[in-house]
mmCIF file of C-alpha atoms and ligand atoms in Angstrom:
data_model
loop_
_atom_site.group_PDB
_atom_site.id
_atom_site.type_symbol
_atom_site.label_atom_id
_atom_site.label_comp_id
_atom_site.label_asym_id
_atom_site.label_seq_id
_atom_site.Cartn_x
_atom_site.Cartn_y
_atom_site.Cartn_z
ATOM 1 C CA MET A 4 46.825 122.671 90.618
ATOM 2 C CA ASP A 5 43.385 121.628 90.392
ATOM 3 C CA ALA A 6 42.166 124.928 90.402
ATOM 4 C CA THR A 7 38.974 125.282 88.343
ATOM 5 C CA ILE A 8 37.743 128.070 86.870
ATOM 6 C CA LEU A 9 34.127 128.601 85.055
ATOM 7 C CA ILE A 10 33.912 130.811 83.002
ATOM 8 C CA VAL A 11 30.701 133.309 81.829
ATOM 9 C CA GLU A 12 30.504 134.617 78.492
ATOM 10 C CA ASP A 13 28.685 134.734 75.540
ATOM 11 C CA GLU A 14 30.332 134.753 72.397
ATOM 12 C CA LYS A 15 32.133 131.765 72.065
ATOM 13 C CA ASN A 16 35.189 131.997 70.405
ATOM 14 C CA ILE A 17 36.430 134.414 73.572
ATOM 15 C CA ASN A 18 35.075 132.065 75.351
ATOM 16 C CA GLU A 19 37.221 129.684 73.943
ATOM 17 C CA VAL A 20 40.348 131.177 74.112
ATOM 18 C CA LEU A 21 39.865 132.145 77.061
ATOM 19 C CA ALA A 22 39.447 128.224 78.377
ATOM 20 C CA PHE A 23 42.479 127.214 75.570
ATOM 21 C CA THR A 24 44.968 129.935 77.823
ATOM 22 C CA PHE A 25 43.643 128.688 81.434
ATOM 23 C CA GLN A 26 44.267 125.470 80.716
ATOM 24 C CA LYS A 27 47.767 126.030 78.913
ATOM 25 C CA GLU A 28 48.292 126.584 81.895
ATOM 26 C CA GLY A 29 46.736 123.913 84.410
ATOM 27 C CA TYR A 30 43.376 125.118 85.256
ATOM 28 C CA LYS A 31 41.178 123.048 84.516
ATOM 29 C CA THR A 32 37.945 124.944 82.699
ATOM 30 C CA LEU A 33 34.376 125.298 82.593
ATOM 31 C CA SER A 34 32.196 127.116 80.112
ATOM 32 C CA ALA A 35 28.747 128.901 80.261
ATOM 33 C CA TYR A 36 27.388 130.903 77.642
ATOM 34 C CA ASP A 37 24.245 132.617 79.048
ATOM 35 C CA GLY A 38 23.828 133.211 82.913
ATOM 36 C CA THR A 39 21.346 130.877 84.293
ATOM 37 C CA THR A 40 23.528 128.774 82.608
ATOM 38 C CA GLY A 41 26.537 130.083 84.741
ATOM 39 C CA VAL A 42 24.764 130.452 88.421
ATOM 40 C CA GLU A 43 23.626 126.813 87.848
ATOM 41 C CA MET A 44 27.207 125.656 86.619
ATOM 42 C CA ALA A 45 28.890 128.002 90.404
ATOM 43 C CA LEU A 46 26.842 126.746 91.980
ATOM 44 C CA LYS A 47 26.697 122.661 91.811
ATOM 45 C CA GLU A 48 30.064 122.437 89.529
ATOM 46 C CA LYS A 49 31.763 124.533 92.557
ATOM 47 C CA PRO A 50 34.756 125.605 91.155
ATOM 48 C CA SER A 51 37.055 127.266 91.799
ATOM 49 C CA LEU A 52 36.683 130.383 90.662
ATOM 50 C CA VAL A 53 34.096 132.908 88.525
ATOM 51 C CA LEU A 54 35.232 134.547 85.653
ATOM 52 C CA LEU A 55 31.526 136.507 84.444
ATOM 53 C CA ASP A 56 30.601 138.936 81.619
ATOM 54 C CA ILE A 57 28.798 141.443 82.245
ATOM 55 C CA ASN A 58 26.653 141.887 79.114
ATOM 56 C CA LEU A 59 25.362 138.007 78.742
ATOM 57 C CA PRO A 60 21.093 136.774 77.199
ATOM 58 C CA GLY A 61 18.678 136.466 79.551
ATOM 59 C CA MET A 62 20.418 137.480 82.914
ATOM 60 C CA ASP A 63 22.679 139.478 83.132
ATOM 61 C CA GLY A 64 26.151 139.321 84.886
ATOM 62 C CA MET A 65 24.977 141.406 87.228
ATOM 63 C CA ASP A 66 22.779 139.418 88.688
ATOM 64 C CA ALA A 67 24.343 136.522 88.349
ATOM 65 C CA CYS A 68 26.576 137.377 90.372
ATOM 66 C CA LYS A 69 23.930 138.820 93.339
ATOM 67 C CA GLU A 70 21.947 135.075 92.738
ATOM 68 C CA ILE A 71 25.488 133.734 93.637
ATOM 69 C CA ARG A 72 26.500 135.587 96.558
ATOM 70 C CA LYS A 73 23.115 134.296 97.905
ATOM 71 C CA THR A 74 24.683 131.166 98.492
ATOM 72 C CA SER A 75 28.361 131.230 97.407
ATOM 73 C CA ASN A 76 31.446 131.692 98.636
ATOM 74 C CA VAL A 77 33.376 131.710 94.696
ATOM 75 C CA PRO A 78 35.442 133.870 93.794
ATOM 76 C CA ILE A 79 34.112 136.330 91.075
ATOM 77 C CA ILE A 80 35.954 138.411 89.019
ATOM 78 C CA MET A 81 33.699 140.675 86.636
ATOM 79 C CA LEU A 82 34.215 140.950 82.737
ATOM 80 C CA THR A 83 33.727 143.976 81.713
ATOM 81 C CA ALA A 84 33.281 145.978 78.284
ATOM 82 C CA ARG A 85 32.791 149.914 79.393
ATOM 83 C CA GLU A 86 34.662 151.564 81.448
ATOM 84 C CA ASP A 87 31.155 152.499 82.877
ATOM 85 C CA GLU A 88 30.253 149.382 83.988
ATOM 86 C CA VAL A 89 33.185 149.284 86.665
ATOM 87 C CA ASP A 90 31.157 152.458 88.528
ATOM 88 C CA LYS A 91 28.063 149.749 88.095
ATOM 89 C CA ILE A 92 30.018 147.062 89.902
ATOM 90 C CA VAL A 93 31.409 148.924 92.817
ATOM 91 C CA GLY A 94 28.409 151.058 93.251
ATOM 92 C CA LEU A 95 26.103 148.340 93.163
ATOM 93 C CA GLU A 96 28.061 146.458 95.527
ATOM 94 C CA LEU A 97 26.935 142.974 93.967
ATOM 95 C CA GLY A 98 30.048 140.973 95.544
ATOM 96 C CA ALA A 99 32.754 140.588 92.413
ATOM 97 C CA ASP A 100 36.060 140.042 93.744
ATOM 98 C CA ASP A 101 37.720 141.652 90.678
ATOM 99 C CA TYR A 102 36.654 142.820 87.395
ATOM 100 C CA ILE A 103 38.780 143.481 84.707
ATOM 101 C CA THR A 104 38.045 145.776 80.903
ATOM 102 C CA LYS A 105 38.170 143.938 78.095
ATOM 103 C CA PRO A 106 40.132 144.605 76.375
ATOM 104 C CA TYR A 107 42.519 143.067 78.074
ATOM 105 C CA SER A 108 45.588 141.339 78.069
ATOM 106 C CA ALA A 109 45.491 136.909 78.592
ATOM 107 C CA ARG A 110 48.768 137.722 81.134
ATOM 108 C CA GLU A 111 46.795 140.110 82.779
ATOM 109 C CA LEU A 112 43.532 138.547 83.324
ATOM 110 C CA SER A 113 45.694 135.564 84.514
ATOM 111 C CA ALA A 114 47.967 137.417 86.661
ATOM 112 C CA ARG A 115 44.470 138.350 88.707
ATOM 113 C CA VAL A 116 42.876 135.111 88.239
ATOM 114 C CA LYS A 117 46.137 134.054 90.772
ATOM 115 C CA ALA A 118 46.226 136.363 92.271
ATOM 116 C CA LEU A 119 42.573 135.484 93.554
ATOM 117 C CA LEU A 120 42.840 132.063 94.177
ATOM 118 C CA ARG A 121 45.957 132.398 96.010
ATOM 119 C CA ARG A 122 44.345 135.261 98.478
ATOM 120 C CA THR A 123 41.870 132.661 99.364
ATOM 121 C CA GLU A 124 44.337 130.431 99.866
ATOM 122 C CA MET A 125 45.502 131.792 102.589
ATOM 123 C CA VAL A 126 42.770 132.961 104.008
ATOM 124 C CA ALA A 127 41.479 129.155 103.800
ATOM 125 C CA ASP A 128 45.119 127.785 105.398
ATOM 126 C CA SER A 129 45.229 130.476 107.582
ATOM 127 C CA ALA A 130 41.429 129.988 109.489
ATOM 128 C CA ALA A 131 41.749 125.866 109.535
ATOM 129 C CA ALA A 132 45.281 126.575 111.414
ATOM 130 C CA VAL A 133 44.235 128.944 114.234
ATOM 131 C CA GLU A 134 40.527 126.510 113.623
ATOM 132 C CA ASP A 135 42.734 123.487 114.658
ATOM 133 C CA LYS A 136 45.344 124.344 116.892
ATOM 134 C CA ASN A 137 43.874 126.684 119.575
ATOM 135 C CA THR A 138 40.069 125.904 120.721
ATOM 136 C CA ILE A 139 37.999 122.395 121.031
ATOM 137 C CA THR A 140 34.233 122.215 120.179
ATOM 138 C CA SER A 141 31.920 120.781 121.317
ATOM 139 C CA GLY A 142 28.532 120.495 120.321
ATOM 140 C CA ASP A 143 27.277 124.564 121.421
ATOM 141 C CA VAL A 144 30.426 125.034 123.929
ATOM 142 C CA VAL A 145 33.337 126.399 122.174
ATOM 143 C CA ILE A 146 36.676 126.643 124.376
ATOM 144 C CA ASN A 147 39.506 128.975 122.514
ATOM 145 C CA ILE A 148 42.531 127.612 124.048
ATOM 146 C CA ASP A 149 45.410 130.705 123.803
ATOM 147 C CA ARG A 150 42.226 133.206 124.022
ATOM 148 C CA TYR A 151 41.289 131.262 127.417
ATOM 149 C CA GLU A 152 37.765 132.148 126.477
ATOM 150 C CA VAL A 153 35.167 130.147 126.260
ATOM 151 C CA LYS A 154 31.961 129.925 124.058
ATOM 152 C CA LYS A 155 27.911 128.969 124.495
ATOM 153 C CA ASN A 156 26.306 129.644 121.951
ATOM 154 C CA GLY A 157 27.993 131.688 120.217
ATOM 155 C CA LYS A 158 27.847 133.921 123.553
ATOM 156 C CA THR A 159 30.971 134.500 125.319
ATOM 157 C CA VAL A 160 30.559 132.435 129.082
ATOM 158 C CA ASP A 161 31.373 135.025 132.164
ATOM 159 C CA ILE A 162 34.691 131.961 134.217
ATOM 160 C CA THR A 163 37.295 132.487 136.018
ATOM 161 C CA LEU A 164 41.169 130.954 135.209
ATOM 162 C CA ARG A 165 40.456 127.988 137.706
ATOM 163 C CA GLU A 166 36.990 126.512 135.773
ATOM 164 C CA PHE A 167 38.832 127.349 132.594
ATOM 165 C CA GLU A 168 42.631 125.774 133.802
ATOM 166 C CA LEU A 169 39.660 122.679 135.042
ATOM 167 C CA LEU A 170 37.562 122.544 131.098
ATOM 168 C CA LYS A 171 40.375 123.128 129.419
ATOM 169 C CA PHE A 172 42.633 120.336 130.729
ATOM 170 C CA LEU A 173 39.199 117.178 131.328
ATOM 171 C CA ALA A 174 38.671 118.648 126.966
ATOM 172 C CA ILE A 175 42.206 118.243 126.192
ATOM 173 C CA ALA A 176 41.151 114.148 126.271
ATOM 174 C CA PRO A 177 37.225 113.787 125.887
ATOM 175 C CA ASP A 178 35.929 110.463 127.573
ATOM 176 C CA GLN A 179 38.858 109.914 129.827
ATOM 177 C CA ILE A 180 37.161 109.547 133.379
ATOM 178 C CA PHE A 181 39.516 111.788 135.611
ATOM 179 C CA SER A 182 39.521 110.916 139.508
ATOM 180 C CA ARG A 183 38.585 113.366 142.227
ATOM 181 C CA GLU A 184 42.602 113.396 143.151
ATOM 182 C CA VAL A 185 44.164 113.600 139.789
ATOM 183 C CA LEU A 186 41.618 117.150 139.364
ATOM 184 C CA LEU A 187 43.468 118.337 142.123
ATOM 185 C CA GLU A 188 46.721 117.777 141.272
ATOM 186 C CA ASN A 189 46.664 118.840 137.558
ATOM 187 C CA VAL A 190 44.224 122.412 137.826
ATOM 188 C CA TRP A 191 45.516 122.831 141.344
ATOM 189 C CA GLY A 192 48.957 121.665 141.359
ATOM 190 C CA TYR A 193 50.938 119.594 143.852
ATOM 191 C CA GLU A 194 50.837 121.840 146.596
ATOM 192 C CA TYR A 195 47.343 122.344 146.584
ATOM 193 C CA LEU A 196 46.239 121.020 150.220
ATOM 194 C CA GLY A 197 42.452 121.510 149.477
ATOM 195 C CA ASP A 198 39.188 119.576 149.584
ATOM 196 C CA VAL A 199 38.919 117.165 147.148
ATOM 197 C CA ARG A 200 35.242 118.088 147.203
ATOM 198 C CA THR A 201 36.914 121.724 145.930
ATOM 199 C CA VAL A 202 36.991 120.126 142.609
ATOM 200 C CA ASP A 203 33.043 118.715 143.240
ATOM 201 C CA VAL A 204 31.862 122.537 143.391
ATOM 202 C CA THR A 205 33.908 123.468 140.492
ATOM 203 C CA ILE A 206 32.535 121.018 138.523
ATOM 204 C CA ARG A 207 29.610 122.492 138.948
ATOM 205 C CA ARG A 208 29.974 126.065 138.428
ATOM 206 C CA LEU A 209 31.319 124.657 135.218
ATOM 207 C CA ARG A 210 28.091 123.234 134.991
ATOM 208 C CA GLU A 211 25.811 125.635 135.547
ATOM 209 C CA LYS A 212 27.803 127.847 132.830
ATOM 210 C CA ILE A 213 27.706 125.454 129.875
ATOM 211 C CA GLU A 214 25.080 123.079 130.187
ATOM 212 C CA ASP A 215 21.576 123.828 128.623
ATOM 213 C CA ASP A 216 20.278 121.939 132.046
ATOM 214 C CA PRO A 217 22.453 121.120 134.575
ATOM 215 C CA SER A 218 21.567 118.636 136.623
ATOM 216 C CA MET A 219 21.131 116.976 133.607
ATOM 217 C CA PRO A 220 24.184 116.991 132.351
ATOM 218 C CA ARG A 221 25.940 116.422 128.243
ATOM 219 C CA TYR A 222 28.953 117.940 128.132
ATOM 220 C CA ILE A 223 31.278 117.204 131.449
ATOM 221 C CA MET A 224 30.245 113.944 133.208
ATOM 222 C CA THR A 225 30.092 112.006 135.692
ATOM 223 C CA LYS A 226 31.278 108.916 136.072
ATOM 224 C CA ARG A 227 30.201 106.778 139.514
ATOM 225 C CA SER A 228 32.450 106.959 141.924
ATOM 226 C CA ILE A 229 35.371 107.067 140.517
ATOM 227 C CA GLY A 230 35.492 111.021 139.071
ATOM 228 C CA TYR A 231 34.541 112.931 136.234
ATOM 229 C CA TYR A 232 35.197 113.436 131.745
ATOM 230 C CA PHE A 233 34.489 115.364 129.332
ATOM 231 C CA ASN A 234 32.005 114.243 126.939
ATOM 232 C CA LYS A 235 32.523 115.258 122.724
ATOM 233 C CA ILE A 236 29.318 115.675 121.537
HETATM 234 CA CA1 CA B 26 29.286 139.240 76.031
#
């Protein structure tokens, strides 16, 4: 297990017991004893999860949580001494993922940590899978194969099915040059008896939709007297 847990807790013996408990379970641990150092370590060391005590000298746990959340999505579990602090944590929308009230058992805390790490991994895995499997990205153009959707600069492009099929065909094999005849066969179908200029017309319409300057294309390129290719930026 590579997960590293940052423990931000000023009471030295509690910090040590927590570190020992998690090390025994195979985690790596980092310890900080005040809020400012805790924030620094959370951002610099990039731990897998932060255990953050509320009552800390200097910057307290609530401010530390807010500070970390400005730039990081690391999972955070708040450690509170009092039940009424829980209302505060929830009410202030600090961005903590979970909290646990003292006194807590090591087993309970460990179960919360495991659950949160697992949830975080699952979210990351599914996001990566979707990204890899279904989309082709080049510069500010994102082609979502499954959803027949093209986005330019985050905005959905109004695109016809044929334009989409042509773009997809080119983008799946970037830098590979295809003749008009090959594009006509593969995108329009073998039975299509149209003029190869149909391809040129569709290319022109596509460029108007996804290029910044259709007369100076960066994505759908022309290879003079051979055909077209997709440029992956
Ligand atoms: Ca404390």
